[in-house]
mmCIF file of C-alpha atoms in Angstrom:
data_model
loop_
_atom_site.group_PDB
_atom_site.id
_atom_site.type_symbol
_atom_site.label_atom_id
_atom_site.label_comp_id
_atom_site.label_asym_id
_atom_site.label_seq_id
_atom_site.Cartn_x
_atom_site.Cartn_y
_atom_site.Cartn_z
ATOM 1 C CA LYS C 1 117.113 210.720 26.557
ATOM 2 C CA GLU C 2 113.653 209.203 26.154
ATOM 3 C CA TYR C 3 113.217 210.927 22.793
ATOM 4 C CA ARG C 4 116.567 209.592 21.534
ATOM 5 C CA ARG C 5 115.664 206.065 22.688
ATOM 6 C CA GLN C 6 112.274 206.251 20.951
ATOM 7 C CA ARG C 7 113.869 207.678 17.795
ATOM 8 C CA GLN C 8 116.432 204.873 17.652
ATOM 9 C CA MET C 9 113.710 202.241 18.189
ATOM 10 C CA CYS C 10 111.656 203.855 15.445
ATOM 11 C CA ILE C 11 114.621 203.925 13.040
ATOM 12 C CA ARG C 12 115.428 200.272 13.737
ATOM 13 C CA ASP C 13 111.762 199.304 13.309
ATOM 14 C CA ARG C 14 111.515 201.320 10.110
ATOM 15 C CA ALA C 15 114.705 199.804 8.700
ATOM 16 C CA SER C 16 113.508 196.276 9.410
ATOM 17 C CA ARG C 17 110.139 196.917 7.710
ATOM 18 C CA ASP C 18 111.185 198.864 4.666
ATOM 19 C CA ARG C 19 114.656 199.376 3.188
ATOM 20 C CA THR C 20 113.487 201.936 0.623
ATOM 21 C CA PRO C 21 113.365 205.666 1.371
ATOM 22 C CA VAL C 22 110.117 206.557 3.091
ATOM 23 C CA SER C 23 108.322 209.832 2.577
ATOM 24 C CA PRO C 24 107.241 211.649 5.737
ATOM 25 C CA ALA C 25 103.593 210.753 5.121
ATOM 26 C CA ARG C 26 104.409 206.992 5.208
ATOM 27 C CA HIS C 27 106.771 207.015 8.172
ATOM 28 C CA PRO C 28 105.585 204.277 10.587
ATOM 29 C CA CYS C 29 106.271 206.403 13.674
ATOM 30 C CA GLU C 30 103.946 209.138 12.581
ATOM 31 C CA ASN C 31 100.554 209.766 14.012
ATOM 32 C CA GLY C 32 98.045 209.195 11.230
ATOM 33 C CA GLY C 33 100.359 210.569 8.547
ATOM 34 C CA ASP C 34 100.368 214.001 10.200
ATOM 35 C CA GLY C 35 104.154 214.031 10.425
ATOM 36 C CA PHE C 36 104.144 213.861 14.227
ATOM 37 C CA ILE C 37 107.631 213.075 15.518
ATOM 38 C CA TYR C 38 107.950 214.322 19.083
ATOM 39 C CA SER C 39 105.764 215.792 21.750
ATOM 40 C CA GLY C 40 107.285 216.791 25.024
ATOM 41 C CA ASN C 41 109.286 219.405 26.820
ATOM 42 C CA ALA C 42 111.901 221.290 24.879
ATOM 43 C CA LYS C 43 114.252 221.684 27.815
ATOM 44 C CA GLU C 44 113.886 219.006 30.474
ATOM 45 C CA ASN C 45 116.352 220.557 32.939
ATOM 46 C CA ASN C 46 114.578 223.921 33.255
ATOM 47 C CA MET C 47 112.014 224.884 35.848
ATOM 48 C CA ALA C 48 108.426 223.776 35.122
ATOM 49 C CA SER C 49 107.357 227.271 34.062
ATOM 50 C CA GLU C 50 110.053 227.278 31.356
ATOM 51 C CA LYS C 51 109.238 223.896 29.833
ATOM 52 C CA PRO C 52 107.097 224.558 26.789
ATOM 53 C CA ALA C 53 105.412 221.553 25.227
ATOM 54 C CA VAL C 54 106.789 221.228 21.722
ATOM 55 C CA ARG C 55 105.459 219.204 18.801
ATOM 56 C CA ILE C 56 107.622 218.609 15.720
ATOM 57 C CA SER C 57 105.895 217.886 12.411
ATOM 58 C CA LEU C 58 107.650 216.639 9.297
ATOM 59 C CA GLY C 59 106.021 217.078 5.925
ATOM 60 C CA THR C 60 105.984 218.530 2.464
ATOM 61 C CA TRP C 61 106.226 222.192 1.548
ATOM 62 C CA ASP C 62 102.592 222.123 0.423
ATOM 63 C CA ARG C 63 101.493 221.081 3.922
ATOM 64 C CA LEU C 64 103.909 223.138 6.060
ATOM 65 C CA ARG C 65 104.545 226.170 3.806
ATOM 66 C CA ASP C 66 102.555 228.761 5.783
ATOM 67 C CA ASP C 67 104.099 227.950 9.156
ATOM 68 C CA ALA C 68 107.646 227.340 7.892
ATOM 69 C CA SER C 69 107.708 230.462 5.740
ATOM 70 C CA SER C 70 106.364 232.665 8.555
ATOM 71 C CA VAL C 71 109.247 231.626 10.837
ATOM 72 C CA ARG C 72 111.829 231.934 8.067
ATOM 73 C CA TYR C 73 110.573 235.376 7.037
ATOM 74 C CA GLU C 74 110.737 236.653 10.611
ATOM 75 C CA VAL C 75 114.224 235.241 11.280
ATOM 76 C CA PHE C 76 116.007 235.571 7.948
ATOM 77 C CA VAL C 77 114.323 238.526 6.229
ATOM 78 C CA ILE C 78 113.350 240.727 9.200
ATOM 79 C CA GLU C 79 116.123 239.928 11.726
ATOM 80 C CA GLN C 80 119.046 239.114 9.434
ATOM 81 C CA ASN C 81 118.152 241.265 6.403
ATOM 82 C CA VAL C 82 118.349 238.409 3.890
ATOM 83 C CA PRO C 83 116.520 239.435 0.695
ATOM 84 C CA PRO C 84 113.202 237.516 0.361
ATOM 85 C CA GLU C 85 114.126 236.372 -3.154
ATOM 86 C CA VAL C 86 117.295 234.753 -1.763
ATOM 87 C CA GLU C 87 115.596 233.187 1.257
ATOM 88 C CA MET C 88 112.846 231.357 -0.676
ATOM 89 C CA ASP C 89 114.018 229.005 -3.418
ATOM 90 C CA ASP C 90 113.002 226.081 -5.610
ATOM 91 C CA ASP C 91 114.479 223.560 -3.138
ATOM 92 C CA ASP C 92 111.491 224.051 -0.813
ATOM 93 C CA ALA C 93 109.215 222.056 -3.115
ATOM 94 C CA VAL C 94 111.464 218.972 -3.040
ATOM 95 C CA SER C 95 112.541 219.080 0.617
ATOM 96 C CA VAL C 96 111.193 217.454 3.763
ATOM 97 C CA HIS C 97 110.316 220.259 6.171
ATOM 98 C CA ALA C 98 110.231 220.201 9.962
ATOM 99 C CA VAL C 99 108.192 222.697 11.965
ATOM 100 C CA ALA C 100 108.187 223.013 15.759
ATOM 101 C CA TYR C 101 104.891 224.011 17.353
ATOM 102 C CA ALA C 102 104.075 225.313 20.826
ATOM 103 C CA ALA C 103 101.221 223.710 22.776
ATOM 104 C CA ASP C 104 98.848 226.363 21.399
ATOM 105 C CA GLY C 105 99.826 225.533 17.795
ATOM 106 C CA THR C 106 102.050 228.566 17.258
ATOM 107 C CA PRO C 107 105.034 227.794 15.003
ATOM 108 C CA LEU C 108 108.315 228.205 16.910
ATOM 109 C CA GLY C 109 110.953 227.049 14.448
ATOM 110 C CA THR C 110 111.650 225.248 11.209
ATOM 111 C CA GLY C 111 114.289 223.493 9.090
ATOM 112 C CA ARG C 112 114.453 221.405 5.931
ATOM 113 C CA LEU C 113 116.217 218.364 4.494
ATOM 114 C CA LEU C 114 116.962 218.327 0.783
ATOM 115 C CA PRO C 115 116.947 215.073 -1.205
ATOM 116 C CA ASP C 116 120.770 215.177 -1.415
ATOM 117 C CA GLY C 117 121.187 215.203 2.384
ATOM 118 C CA HIS C 118 121.673 218.938 2.932
ATOM 119 C CA ILE C 119 119.993 220.400 6.010
ATOM 120 C CA GLY C 120 119.116 224.051 5.746
ATOM 121 C CA ARG C 121 116.890 226.978 6.605
ATOM 122 C CA MET C 122 117.143 226.196 10.333
ATOM 123 C CA ALA C 123 115.382 229.045 12.118
ATOM 124 C CA VAL C 124 113.853 229.527 15.578
ATOM 125 C CA HIS C 125 111.768 232.516 16.692
ATOM 126 C CA LYS C 126 113.522 234.755 19.227
ATOM 127 C CA ARG C 127 110.983 233.881 21.926
ATOM 128 C CA ALA C 128 111.817 230.172 21.629
ATOM 129 C CA ARG C 129 115.621 230.389 21.482
ATOM 130 C CA GLY C 130 117.545 228.716 24.272
ATOM 131 C CA LEU C 131 114.690 226.314 25.037
ATOM 132 C CA GLY C 132 115.936 223.350 22.994
ATOM 133 C CA VAL C 133 113.596 223.876 20.036
ATOM 134 C CA GLY C 134 116.459 224.013 17.516
ATOM 135 C CA GLY C 135 117.873 220.769 18.896
ATOM 136 C CA LEU C 136 114.530 219.010 18.520
ATOM 137 C CA LEU C 137 114.219 220.235 14.936
ATOM 138 C CA LEU C 138 117.759 219.157 14.109
ATOM 139 C CA ASP C 139 117.231 215.734 15.715
ATOM 140 C CA ALA C 140 114.062 215.232 13.658
ATOM 141 C CA LEU C 141 115.874 216.134 10.429
ATOM 142 C CA ILE C 142 118.824 213.881 11.308
ATOM 143 C CA GLY C 143 116.379 211.052 11.984
ATOM 144 C CA GLN C 144 114.666 211.682 8.646
ATOM 145 C CA GLY C 145 118.030 211.700 6.871
ATOM 146 C CA HIS C 146 119.030 208.452 8.530
ATOM 147 C CA GLY C 147 115.704 206.848 7.676
ATOM 148 C CA ASP C 148 116.011 208.017 4.075
ATOM 149 C CA GLY C 149 119.323 206.171 3.806
ATOM 150 C CA HIS C 150 121.719 209.120 3.721
ATOM 151 C CA ARG C 151 125.258 208.218 4.761
ATOM 152 C CA MET C 152 126.221 211.817 5.446
ATOM 153 C CA LEU C 153 124.374 215.058 6.147
ATOM 154 C CA VAL C 154 125.774 218.469 5.188
ATOM 155 C CA LEU C 155 124.800 221.977 6.237
ATOM 156 C CA HIS C 156 126.001 225.549 5.945
ATOM 157 C CA ALA C 157 126.080 226.852 9.521
ATOM 158 C CA GLN C 158 126.182 230.513 10.383
ATOM 159 C CA THR C 159 129.480 230.786 12.248
ATOM 160 C CA HIS C 160 127.822 231.948 15.474
ATOM 161 C CA ALA C 161 125.838 228.655 15.505
ATOM 162 C CA LYS C 162 128.844 226.378 14.901
ATOM 163 C CA GLY C 163 128.937 225.207 18.539
ATOM 164 C CA PHE C 164 125.253 224.239 18.424
ATOM 165 C CA TYR C 165 125.855 221.945 15.448
ATOM 166 C CA GLU C 166 129.069 220.551 16.949
ATOM 167 C CA ALA C 167 127.059 219.592 20.051
ATOM 168 C CA HIS C 168 124.869 217.501 17.721
ATOM 169 C CA GLY C 169 127.837 215.687 16.188
ATOM 170 C CA PHE C 170 128.583 217.856 13.142
ATOM 171 C CA SER C 171 132.193 218.720 12.211
ATOM 172 C CA VAL C 172 133.533 221.760 10.363
ATOM 173 C CA GLU C 173 134.839 221.108 6.847
ATOM 174 C CA GLY C 174 136.907 223.851 5.229
ATOM 175 C CA GLU C 175 137.124 227.595 5.660
ATOM 176 C CA GLU C 176 134.581 230.262 6.500
ATOM 177 C CA PHE C 177 132.659 231.768 3.562
ATOM 178 C CA ILE C 178 129.950 234.382 3.004
ATOM 179 C CA GLU C 179 126.432 233.355 1.993
ATOM 180 C CA ALA C 180 123.552 235.862 1.781
ATOM 181 C CA GLY C 181 125.894 238.395 3.392
ATOM 182 C CA ILE C 182 126.453 236.222 6.497
ATOM 183 C CA ALA C 183 129.579 234.259 7.520
ATOM 184 C CA HIS C 184 129.074 230.467 7.291
ATOM 185 C CA VAL C 185 131.049 227.224 7.528
ATOM 186 C CA VAL C 186 130.313 223.865 5.911
ATOM 187 C CA MET C 187 129.606 221.155 8.489
ATOM 188 C CA THR C 188 129.041 217.421 8.053
ATOM 189 C CA LEU C 189 127.659 214.527 10.068
ATOM 190 C CA SER C 190 128.365 210.899 9.193
ATOM 191 C CA LEU C 191 125.317 208.688 9.688
ATOM 192 C CA ILE C 192 127.172 205.412 9.144
ATOM 193 C CA HIS C 193 127.737 204.883 12.879
ATOM 194 C CA ILE C 194 124.270 206.021 14.036
#
């Protein structure tokens, strides 16, 4: 709840200062341009021993490439057998990337926001699943999309993750389809009311 309150205050402050899209490096809520968005516990309702400190960084592919690609390779290529040439694409260079880090600096998860408002390449290491890391990443990307002036965000959700995205306000649009050999659905989130 505290994170959501801070995010909304930041978005309102940002909107009142600057109506133009803001790159991650200029975002007024960031810590010295490092892309810092959130630092706290991934799952506040768990026992203390299960509350990893998580830091979410937003930035360019040039800055976050090593950490984002290591998570994506592990999840998509190794676990899900997506061919590496399909997993990496030209959209990385033009996207805003989010990477979740553990307290020791280990990358836990990643996602990206394309200039057209598509969220994609959401991936969380097995060891960090179920701890709220994906939700923090998604919230950071939604906040970036809102701050960039997008009216709607779109993503292709693997069907097993549909409920996760619905819990964050996304709605299914259309029928199931196959992408990279995996069943997906298109989901959207209107940002007009946020």
